[in-house]
């Protein structure tokens, strides 16, 4: 009989143990106490402690919610340097490449500005110096400067005139001189266009390289979200911000490159027009020398 009463008491305790989580979650009134009367000889019930199932059943939902530790939502440093240091290695490589492209853009831009400004002013001054010259020799003497494209054009015209001495066909001399002029002008064009290809390439591909870094970074952010199993903005935002920084750097590299390229394309075109004027001036001086030579020959023949 005693053994049976002990079994009943254990059954009641087991029922309370398994029902206590459900009772605490649903916040329902506690069930009526069991009416089974235990004989005076039964063992006393264990005392209710803080760790016992009965104590957990008496805990209210509000107290349980208050007892939960707060989720750590520390503030993230979203400065550009902090985002760069926290980015993936692929995104870092993209950012470094775009930063180097931006440095190259400004280096080429500053160099081309100084080069074209100096060459344009120098060639204009040279054209003014030979404006009153009546022959190639006189123009070369008035110019004095041996480093301009005009000095090379005059030297080519004089060389062709000397090599064609005794040839009566002026058209052949002018044609050969024009061929030499064309080579000099094309070489000058290649010289002043140095670096323009790099600007065009940077302006064209930098946004797409930055977009690649953004896509890669967002993929890593989604992978991090799946691992953390949370969509909290404080967790998601830093990864997305790091990814978008790659696109921002790509635009910072591309926009100045396009602007500088378009500017120097116009400046180069204007400079080549001045070179064309120098070519025309050299051709006219050569033509005058040829006419003067033939006129002198006719005068000597008439005198004889």
mmCIF file of C-alpha atoms in Angstrom:
data_model
loop_
_atom_site.group_PDB
_atom_site.id
_atom_site.type_symbol
_atom_site.label_atom_id
_atom_site.label_comp_id
_atom_site.label_asym_id
_atom_site.label_seq_id
_atom_site.Cartn_x
_atom_site.Cartn_y
_atom_site.Cartn_z
ATOM 1 C CA UNK A 1 0.000 0.000 0.000
ATOM 2 C CA UNK A 2 2.822 2.373 0.821
ATOM 3 C CA UNK A 3 4.583 1.517 -2.413
ATOM 4 C CA UNK A 4 1.430 2.318 -4.420
ATOM 5 C CA UNK A 5 1.057 5.733 -2.760
ATOM 6 C CA UNK A 6 4.673 6.570 -3.521
ATOM 7 C CA UNK A 7 4.093 5.705 -7.191
ATOM 8 C CA UNK A 8 1.068 8.019 -7.292
ATOM 9 C CA UNK A 9 3.096 10.867 -5.789
ATOM 10 C CA UNK A 10 5.853 10.358 -8.335
ATOM 11 C CA UNK A 11 3.284 10.398 -11.143
ATOM 12 C CA UNK A 12 1.915 13.730 -9.917
ATOM 13 C CA UNK A 13 5.400 15.236 -9.751
ATOM 14 C CA UNK A 14 6.211 13.991 -13.256
ATOM 15 C CA UNK A 15 3.009 15.549 -14.577
ATOM 16 C CA UNK A 16 3.904 18.899 -13.027
ATOM 17 C CA UNK A 17 7.454 18.648 -14.447
ATOM 18 C CA UNK A 18 6.371 18.126 -18.067
ATOM 19 C CA UNK A 19 3.434 20.537 -17.930
ATOM 20 C CA UNK A 20 5.333 23.479 -16.395
ATOM 21 C CA UNK A 21 6.907 24.863 -19.670
ATOM 22 C CA UNK A 22 3.561 24.809 -21.461
ATOM 23 C CA UNK A 23 1.847 26.482 -18.535
ATOM 24 C CA UNK A 24 4.472 29.239 -18.361
ATOM 25 C CA UNK A 25 4.330 29.864 -22.146
ATOM 26 C CA UNK A 26 0.546 30.115 -22.411
ATOM 27 C CA UNK A 27 0.170 32.058 -19.139
ATOM 28 C CA UNK A 28 -2.890 30.110 -18.156
ATOM 29 C CA UNK A 29 -4.112 29.889 -14.557
ATOM 30 C CA UNK A 30 -2.498 27.091 -12.648
ATOM 31 C CA UNK A 31 -4.382 23.830 -12.547
ATOM 32 C CA UNK A 32 -6.234 22.739 -9.432
ATOM 33 C CA UNK A 33 -4.092 20.809 -7.002
ATOM 34 C CA UNK A 34 -4.382 17.075 -7.024
ATOM 35 C CA UNK A 35 -7.039 15.726 -4.658
ATOM 36 C CA UNK A 36 -5.252 12.539 -3.972
ATOM 37 C CA UNK A 37 -4.691 12.428 -0.271
ATOM 38 C CA UNK A 38 -1.478 10.933 0.817
ATOM 39 C CA UNK A 39 -1.454 9.022 4.084
ATOM 40 C CA UNK A 40 0.361 10.446 6.999
ATOM 41 C CA UNK A 41 2.992 7.812 6.635
ATOM 42 C CA UNK A 42 3.978 8.955 3.109
ATOM 43 C CA UNK A 43 7.321 10.604 2.554
ATOM 44 C CA UNK A 44 7.204 14.415 2.658
ATOM 45 C CA UNK A 45 7.298 16.272 -0.683
ATOM 46 C CA UNK A 46 10.654 17.756 -1.633
ATOM 47 C CA UNK A 47 11.015 21.434 -0.839
ATOM 48 C CA UNK A 48 10.422 23.899 -3.680
ATOM 49 C CA UNK A 49 13.723 25.529 -4.633
ATOM 50 C CA UNK A 50 14.697 28.069 -7.249
ATOM 51 C CA UNK A 51 15.906 25.312 -9.586
ATOM 52 C CA UNK A 52 12.941 22.947 -9.143
ATOM 53 C CA UNK A 53 10.364 22.428 -11.922
ATOM 54 C CA UNK A 54 7.586 23.711 -9.703
ATOM 55 C CA UNK A 55 9.373 27.033 -9.273
ATOM 56 C CA UNK A 56 9.798 27.403 -13.023
ATOM 57 C CA UNK A 57 6.075 26.788 -13.472
ATOM 58 C CA UNK A 58 5.297 29.713 -11.199
ATOM 59 C CA UNK A 59 7.464 32.129 -13.184
ATOM 60 C CA UNK A 60 5.404 34.647 -15.149
ATOM 61 C CA UNK A 61 6.069 35.308 -18.890
ATOM 62 C CA UNK A 62 6.996 38.940 -18.163
ATOM 63 C CA UNK A 63 9.623 37.868 -15.660
ATOM 64 C CA UNK A 64 10.967 35.293 -18.108
ATOM 65 C CA UNK A 65 11.223 37.912 -20.833
ATOM 66 C CA UNK A 66 12.946 40.324 -18.463
ATOM 67 C CA UNK A 67 15.400 37.642 -17.442
ATOM 68 C CA UNK A 68 16.621 37.117 -21.045
ATOM 69 C CA UNK A 69 20.001 38.743 -21.695
ATOM 70 C CA UNK A 70 19.859 41.656 -24.134
ATOM 71 C CA UNK A 71 21.128 41.070 -27.658
ATOM 72 C CA UNK A 72 24.403 42.822 -28.257
ATOM 73 C CA UNK A 73 23.930 45.488 -30.880
ATOM 74 C CA UNK A 74 27.207 47.373 -30.674
ATOM 75 C CA UNK A 75 27.723 50.314 -32.961
ATOM 76 C CA UNK A 76 29.800 49.651 -36.085
ATOM 77 C CA UNK A 77 32.441 52.061 -37.375
ATOM 78 C CA UNK A 78 31.239 52.924 -40.892
ATOM 79 C CA UNK A 79 34.125 55.202 -41.835
ATOM 80 C CA UNK A 80 35.675 54.431 -45.266
ATOM 81 C CA UNK A 81 38.891 53.114 -43.729
ATOM 82 C CA UNK A 82 37.037 50.883 -41.248
ATOM 83 C CA UNK A 83 34.825 49.518 -44.028
ATOM 84 C CA UNK A 84 37.911 48.833 -46.167
ATOM 85 C CA UNK A 85 39.639 46.970 -43.342
ATOM 86 C CA UNK A 86 36.512 44.915 -42.680
ATOM 87 C CA UNK A 87 35.909 43.983 -46.317
ATOM 88 C CA UNK A 88 36.602 40.635 -47.967
ATOM 89 C CA UNK A 89 40.026 40.092 -49.593
ATOM 90 C CA UNK A 90 38.499 40.197 -53.097
ATOM 91 C CA UNK A 91 36.693 43.457 -52.338
ATOM 92 C CA UNK A 92 39.905 44.863 -50.869
ATOM 93 C CA UNK A 93 41.779 43.982 -54.069
ATOM 94 C CA UNK A 94 39.100 45.732 -56.138
ATOM 95 C CA UNK A 95 39.269 48.847 -53.950
ATOM 96 C CA UNK A 96 43.074 48.990 -54.102
ATOM 97 C CA UNK A 97 43.044 48.575 -57.889
ATOM 98 C CA UNK A 98 40.495 51.348 -58.311
ATOM 99 C CA UNK A 99 42.441 53.629 -55.968
ATOM 100 C CA UNK A 100 45.592 53.072 -58.049
ATOM 101 C CA UNK A 101 43.591 53.779 -61.214
ATOM 102 C CA UNK A 102 42.413 57.053 -59.697
ATOM 103 C CA UNK A 103 46.009 58.018 -58.839
ATOM 104 C CA UNK A 104 47.066 57.170 -62.412
ATOM 105 C CA UNK A 105 44.226 59.306 -63.782
ATOM 106 C CA UNK A 106 45.313 62.404 -61.884
ATOM 107 C CA UNK A 107 48.992 61.775 -62.674
ATOM 108 C CA UNK A 108 48.305 61.553 -66.406
ATOM 109 C CA UNK A 109 45.975 64.553 -66.220
ATOM 110 C CA UNK A 110 48.552 66.789 -64.518
ATOM 111 C CA UNK A 111 51.343 65.638 -66.850
ATOM 112 C CA UNK A 112 49.260 66.161 -70.004
ATOM 113 C CA UNK A 113 48.140 69.585 -68.822
ATOM 114 C CA UNK A 114 51.727 70.758 -68.391
ATOM 115 C CA UNK A 115 52.909 69.113 -71.614
ATOM 116 C CA UNK A 116 50.164 70.442 -73.883
ATOM 117 C CA UNK A 117 50.220 73.922 -72.360
ATOM 118 C CA UNK A 118 53.980 74.193 -72.833
ATOM 119 C CA UNK A 119 53.983 72.707 -76.362
ATOM 120 C CA UNK A 120 51.096 74.901 -77.551
ATOM 121 C CA UNK A 121 52.626 78.147 -76.293
ATOM 122 C CA UNK A 122 56.032 77.192 -77.664
ATOM 123 C CA UNK A 123 54.694 76.388 -81.134
ATOM 124 C CA UNK A 124 52.640 79.590 -81.285
ATOM 125 C CA UNK A 125 55.732 81.646 -80.442
ATOM 126 C CA UNK A 126 57.710 79.796 -83.120
ATOM 127 C CA UNK A 127 55.083 80.554 -85.755
ATOM 128 C CA UNK A 128 55.188 84.230 -84.825
ATOM 129 C CA UNK A 129 58.970 84.277 -85.203
ATOM 130 C CA UNK A 130 58.910 82.963 -88.793
ATOM 131 C CA UNK A 131 55.902 85.006 -89.847
ATOM 132 C CA UNK A 132 58.074 87.486 -91.793
ATOM 133 C CA UNK A 133 60.620 84.970 -93.101
ATOM 134 C CA UNK A 134 60.984 84.735 -96.911
ATOM 135 C CA UNK A 135 63.040 81.532 -97.146
ATOM 136 C CA UNK A 136 63.695 78.312 -95.259
ATOM 137 C CA UNK A 137 67.165 79.440 -94.226
ATOM 138 C CA UNK A 138 65.870 82.762 -92.957
ATOM 139 C CA UNK A 139 63.066 81.045 -91.031
ATOM 140 C CA UNK A 140 65.471 78.601 -89.438
ATOM 141 C CA UNK A 141 67.764 81.445 -88.422
ATOM 142 C CA UNK A 142 64.867 83.444 -86.945
ATOM 143 C CA UNK A 143 63.515 80.431 -85.086
ATOM 144 C CA UNK A 144 66.710 79.391 -83.359
ATOM 145 C CA UNK A 145 64.794 76.820 -81.237
ATOM 146 C CA UNK A 146 65.646 73.260 -82.271
ATOM 147 C CA UNK A 147 63.153 71.458 -80.046
ATOM 148 C CA UNK A 148 59.811 72.319 -81.643
ATOM 149 C CA UNK A 149 57.921 70.420 -84.294
ATOM 150 C CA UNK A 150 58.289 73.479 -86.530
ATOM 151 C CA UNK A 151 62.083 73.229 -86.418
ATOM 152 C CA UNK A 152 61.839 69.588 -87.529
ATOM 153 C CA UNK A 153 59.526 70.537 -90.387
ATOM 154 C CA UNK A 154 61.901 73.265 -91.581
ATOM 155 C CA UNK A 155 64.869 70.901 -91.330
ATOM 156 C CA UNK A 156 63.022 68.275 -93.387
ATOM 157 C CA UNK A 157 62.181 70.863 -96.066
ATOM 158 C CA UNK A 158 65.793 72.069 -96.283
ATOM 159 C CA UNK A 159 67.091 68.508 -96.430
ATOM 160 C CA UNK A 160 64.721 67.611 -99.253
ATOM 161 C CA UNK A 161 65.667 70.771 -101.151
ATOM 162 C CA UNK A 162 69.381 69.964 -100.915
ATOM 163 C CA UNK A 163 68.916 66.297 -101.839
ATOM 164 C CA UNK A 164 66.805 67.279 -104.867
ATOM 165 C CA UNK A 165 69.233 69.892 -106.178
ATOM 166 C CA UNK A 166 69.471 69.783 -109.951
ATOM 167 C CA UNK A 167 66.048 68.154 -110.373
ATOM 168 C CA UNK A 168 63.752 70.294 -112.449
ATOM 169 C CA UNK A 169 60.487 68.708 -111.302
ATOM 170 C CA UNK A 170 59.152 70.859 -108.496
ATOM 171 C CA UNK A 171 56.119 68.621 -108.062
ATOM 172 C CA UNK A 172 58.324 65.656 -107.164
ATOM 173 C CA UNK A 173 60.223 67.713 -104.611
ATOM 174 C CA UNK A 174 57.013 68.975 -103.015
ATOM 175 C CA UNK A 175 55.551 65.475 -102.936
ATOM 176 C CA UNK A 176 58.601 64.037 -101.182
ATOM 177 C CA UNK A 177 58.650 66.950 -98.751
ATOM 178 C CA UNK A 178 54.936 66.442 -98.013
ATOM 179 C CA UNK A 179 55.657 62.783 -97.238
ATOM 180 C CA UNK A 180 58.344 63.821 -94.754
ATOM 181 C CA UNK A 181 55.990 66.403 -93.247
ATOM 182 C CA UNK A 182 53.305 63.741 -92.787
ATOM 183 C CA UNK A 183 55.677 61.458 -90.887
ATOM 184 C CA UNK A 184 56.702 64.290 -88.563
ATOM 185 C CA UNK A 185 53.084 65.317 -87.915
ATOM 186 C CA UNK A 186 51.990 61.735 -87.196
ATOM 187 C CA UNK A 187 54.893 61.251 -84.786
ATOM 188 C CA UNK A 188 53.909 64.458 -82.995
ATOM 189 C CA UNK A 189 50.304 63.262 -82.791
ATOM 190 C CA UNK A 190 51.365 59.973 -81.220
ATOM 191 C CA UNK A 191 53.513 61.861 -78.741
ATOM 192 C CA UNK A 192 50.789 64.210 -77.512
ATOM 193 C CA UNK A 193 48.245 61.362 -77.292
ATOM 194 C CA UNK A 194 50.413 59.338 -74.923
ATOM 195 C CA UNK A 195 48.372 58.436 -71.844
ATOM 196 C CA UNK A 196 45.003 59.142 -73.442
ATOM 197 C CA UNK A 197 44.365 55.422 -73.885
ATOM 198 C CA UNK A 198 44.837 54.840 -70.161
ATOM 199 C CA UNK A 199 42.295 57.555 -69.366
ATOM 200 C CA UNK A 200 39.779 56.046 -71.789
ATOM 201 C CA UNK A 201 40.259 52.560 -70.333
ATOM 202 C CA UNK A 202 39.905 53.727 -66.719
ATOM 203 C CA UNK A 203 36.806 55.746 -67.529
ATOM 204 C CA UNK A 204 35.198 52.809 -69.330
ATOM 205 C CA UNK A 205 35.856 49.872 -66.999
ATOM 206 C CA UNK A 206 36.137 51.387 -63.501
ATOM 207 C CA UNK A 207 32.347 51.406 -62.846
ATOM 208 C CA UNK A 208 32.103 47.750 -63.847
ATOM 209 C CA UNK A 209 35.080 46.761 -61.692
ATOM 210 C CA UNK A 210 33.457 48.565 -58.764
ATOM 211 C CA UNK A 211 30.168 46.801 -59.498
ATOM 212 C CA UNK A 212 31.971 43.455 -59.414
ATOM 213 C CA UNK A 213 33.310 44.301 -55.960
ATOM 214 C CA UNK A 214 29.814 45.291 -54.826
ATOM 215 C CA UNK A 215 28.254 42.058 -56.079
ATOM 216 C CA UNK A 216 30.960 40.014 -54.384
ATOM 217 C CA UNK A 217 30.539 41.904 -51.114
ATOM 218 C CA UNK A 218 26.748 41.535 -51.110
ATOM 219 C CA UNK A 219 27.118 37.800 -51.736
ATOM 220 C CA UNK A 220 29.344 37.580 -48.667
ATOM 221 C CA UNK A 221 26.804 39.630 -46.689
ATOM 222 C CA UNK A 222 24.026 37.202 -47.594
ATOM 223 C CA UNK A 223 26.226 34.299 -46.570
ATOM 224 C CA UNK A 224 26.856 36.028 -43.239
ATOM 225 C CA UNK A 225 23.118 36.597 -42.781
ATOM 226 C CA UNK A 226 22.400 32.916 -43.351
ATOM 227 C CA UNK A 227 25.055 31.916 -40.836
ATOM 228 C CA UNK A 228 23.907 34.370 -38.164
ATOM 229 C CA UNK A 229 20.232 33.527 -38.851
ATOM 230 C CA UNK A 230 19.151 37.115 -38.306
ATOM 231 C CA UNK A 231 17.953 39.960 -40.487
ATOM 232 C CA UNK A 232 18.708 42.660 -37.938
ATOM 233 C CA UNK A 233 19.735 45.836 -39.762
ATOM 234 C CA UNK A 234 22.636 46.355 -37.375
ATOM 235 C CA UNK A 235 24.057 43.025 -38.549
ATOM 236 C CA UNK A 236 23.279 43.400 -42.264
ATOM 237 C CA UNK A 237 24.160 47.079 -42.829
ATOM 238 C CA UNK A 238 27.970 46.974 -42.344
ATOM 239 C CA UNK A 239 28.493 44.250 -44.955
ATOM 240 C CA UNK A 240 26.293 45.993 -47.519
ATOM 241 C CA UNK A 241 28.011 49.333 -46.835
ATOM 242 C CA UNK A 242 31.424 47.735 -47.423
ATOM 243 C CA UNK A 243 30.174 46.314 -50.713
ATOM 244 C CA UNK A 244 28.740 49.629 -51.905
ATOM 245 C CA UNK A 245 32.027 51.349 -51.085
ATOM 246 C CA UNK A 246 33.598 49.470 -54.017
ATOM 247 C CA UNK A 247 31.094 51.013 -56.437
ATOM 248 C CA UNK A 248 31.699 54.454 -54.931
ATOM 249 C CA UNK A 249 35.461 54.132 -55.461
ATOM 250 C CA UNK A 250 34.830 52.937 -59.022
ATOM 251 C CA UNK A 251 32.812 56.066 -59.750
ATOM 252 C CA UNK A 252 35.457 58.251 -58.100
ATOM 253 C CA UNK A 253 38.019 56.747 -60.488
ATOM 254 C CA UNK A 254 35.823 56.792 -63.611
ATOM 255 C CA UNK A 255 34.210 60.244 -63.511
ATOM 256 C CA UNK A 256 37.463 62.282 -63.396
ATOM 257 C CA UNK A 257 38.995 59.990 -66.041
ATOM 258 C CA UNK A 258 36.143 60.665 -68.477
ATOM 259 C CA UNK A 259 36.198 64.418 -67.808
ATOM 260 C CA UNK A 260 39.983 64.662 -68.188
ATOM 261 C CA UNK A 261 39.929 62.525 -71.345
ATOM 262 C CA UNK A 262 37.268 64.672 -73.021
ATOM 263 C CA UNK A 263 39.093 67.873 -72.066
ATOM 264 C CA UNK A 264 42.440 66.752 -73.432
ATOM 265 C CA UNK A 265 40.830 65.330 -76.558
ATOM 266 C CA UNK A 266 39.735 68.890 -77.372
ATOM 267 C CA UNK A 267 43.096 70.382 -76.366
ATOM 268 C CA UNK A 268 44.969 67.821 -78.472
ATOM 269 C CA UNK A 269 42.776 68.575 -81.469
ATOM 270 C CA UNK A 270 43.525 72.295 -81.138
ATOM 271 C CA UNK A 271 47.238 71.586 -80.818
ATOM 272 C CA UNK A 272 47.260 69.407 -83.921
ATOM 273 C CA UNK A 273 45.558 72.222 -85.830
ATOM 274 C CA UNK A 274 48.478 74.480 -84.884
ATOM 275 C CA UNK A 275 50.864 71.745 -86.038
ATOM 276 C CA UNK A 276 48.986 71.731 -89.350
ATOM 277 C CA UNK A 277 49.584 75.463 -89.630
ATOM 278 C CA UNK A 278 53.301 74.877 -89.040
ATOM 279 C CA UNK A 279 53.303 72.222 -91.754
ATOM 280 C CA UNK A 280 51.630 74.622 -94.171
ATOM 281 C CA UNK A 281 54.132 77.384 -93.354
ATOM 282 C CA UNK A 282 57.052 75.034 -94.040
ATOM 283 C CA UNK A 283 55.526 73.924 -97.343
ATOM 284 C CA UNK A 284 55.034 77.532 -98.453
ATOM 285 C CA UNK A 285 58.618 78.453 -97.619
ATOM 286 C CA UNK A 286 59.870 75.446 -99.592
ATOM 287 C CA UNK A 287 57.733 76.457 -102.549
ATOM 288 C CA UNK A 288 59.149 79.991 -102.438
ATOM 289 C CA UNK A 289 62.701 78.661 -102.374
ATOM 290 C CA UNK A 290 61.994 76.460 -105.384
ATOM 291 C CA UNK A 291 60.419 79.305 -107.326
ATOM 292 C CA UNK A 292 63.279 81.585 -106.398
ATOM 293 C CA UNK A 293 65.805 78.999 -107.553
ATOM 294 C CA UNK A 294 64.101 78.555 -110.926
ATOM 295 C CA UNK A 295 63.753 82.320 -111.331
ATOM 296 C CA UNK A 296 67.470 82.785 -110.709
ATOM 297 C CA UNK A 297 68.264 80.057 -113.200
ATOM 298 C CA UNK A 298 66.084 81.687 -115.847
ATOM 299 C CA UNK A 299 67.698 85.060 -115.190
ATOM 300 C CA UNK A 300 71.185 83.577 -115.590
ATOM 301 C CA UNK A 301 70.145 81.840 -118.781
ATOM 302 C CA UNK A 302 68.682 85.060 -120.146
ATOM 303 C CA UNK A 303 71.832 86.981 -119.240
ATOM 304 C CA UNK A 304 73.996 84.486 -121.103
#
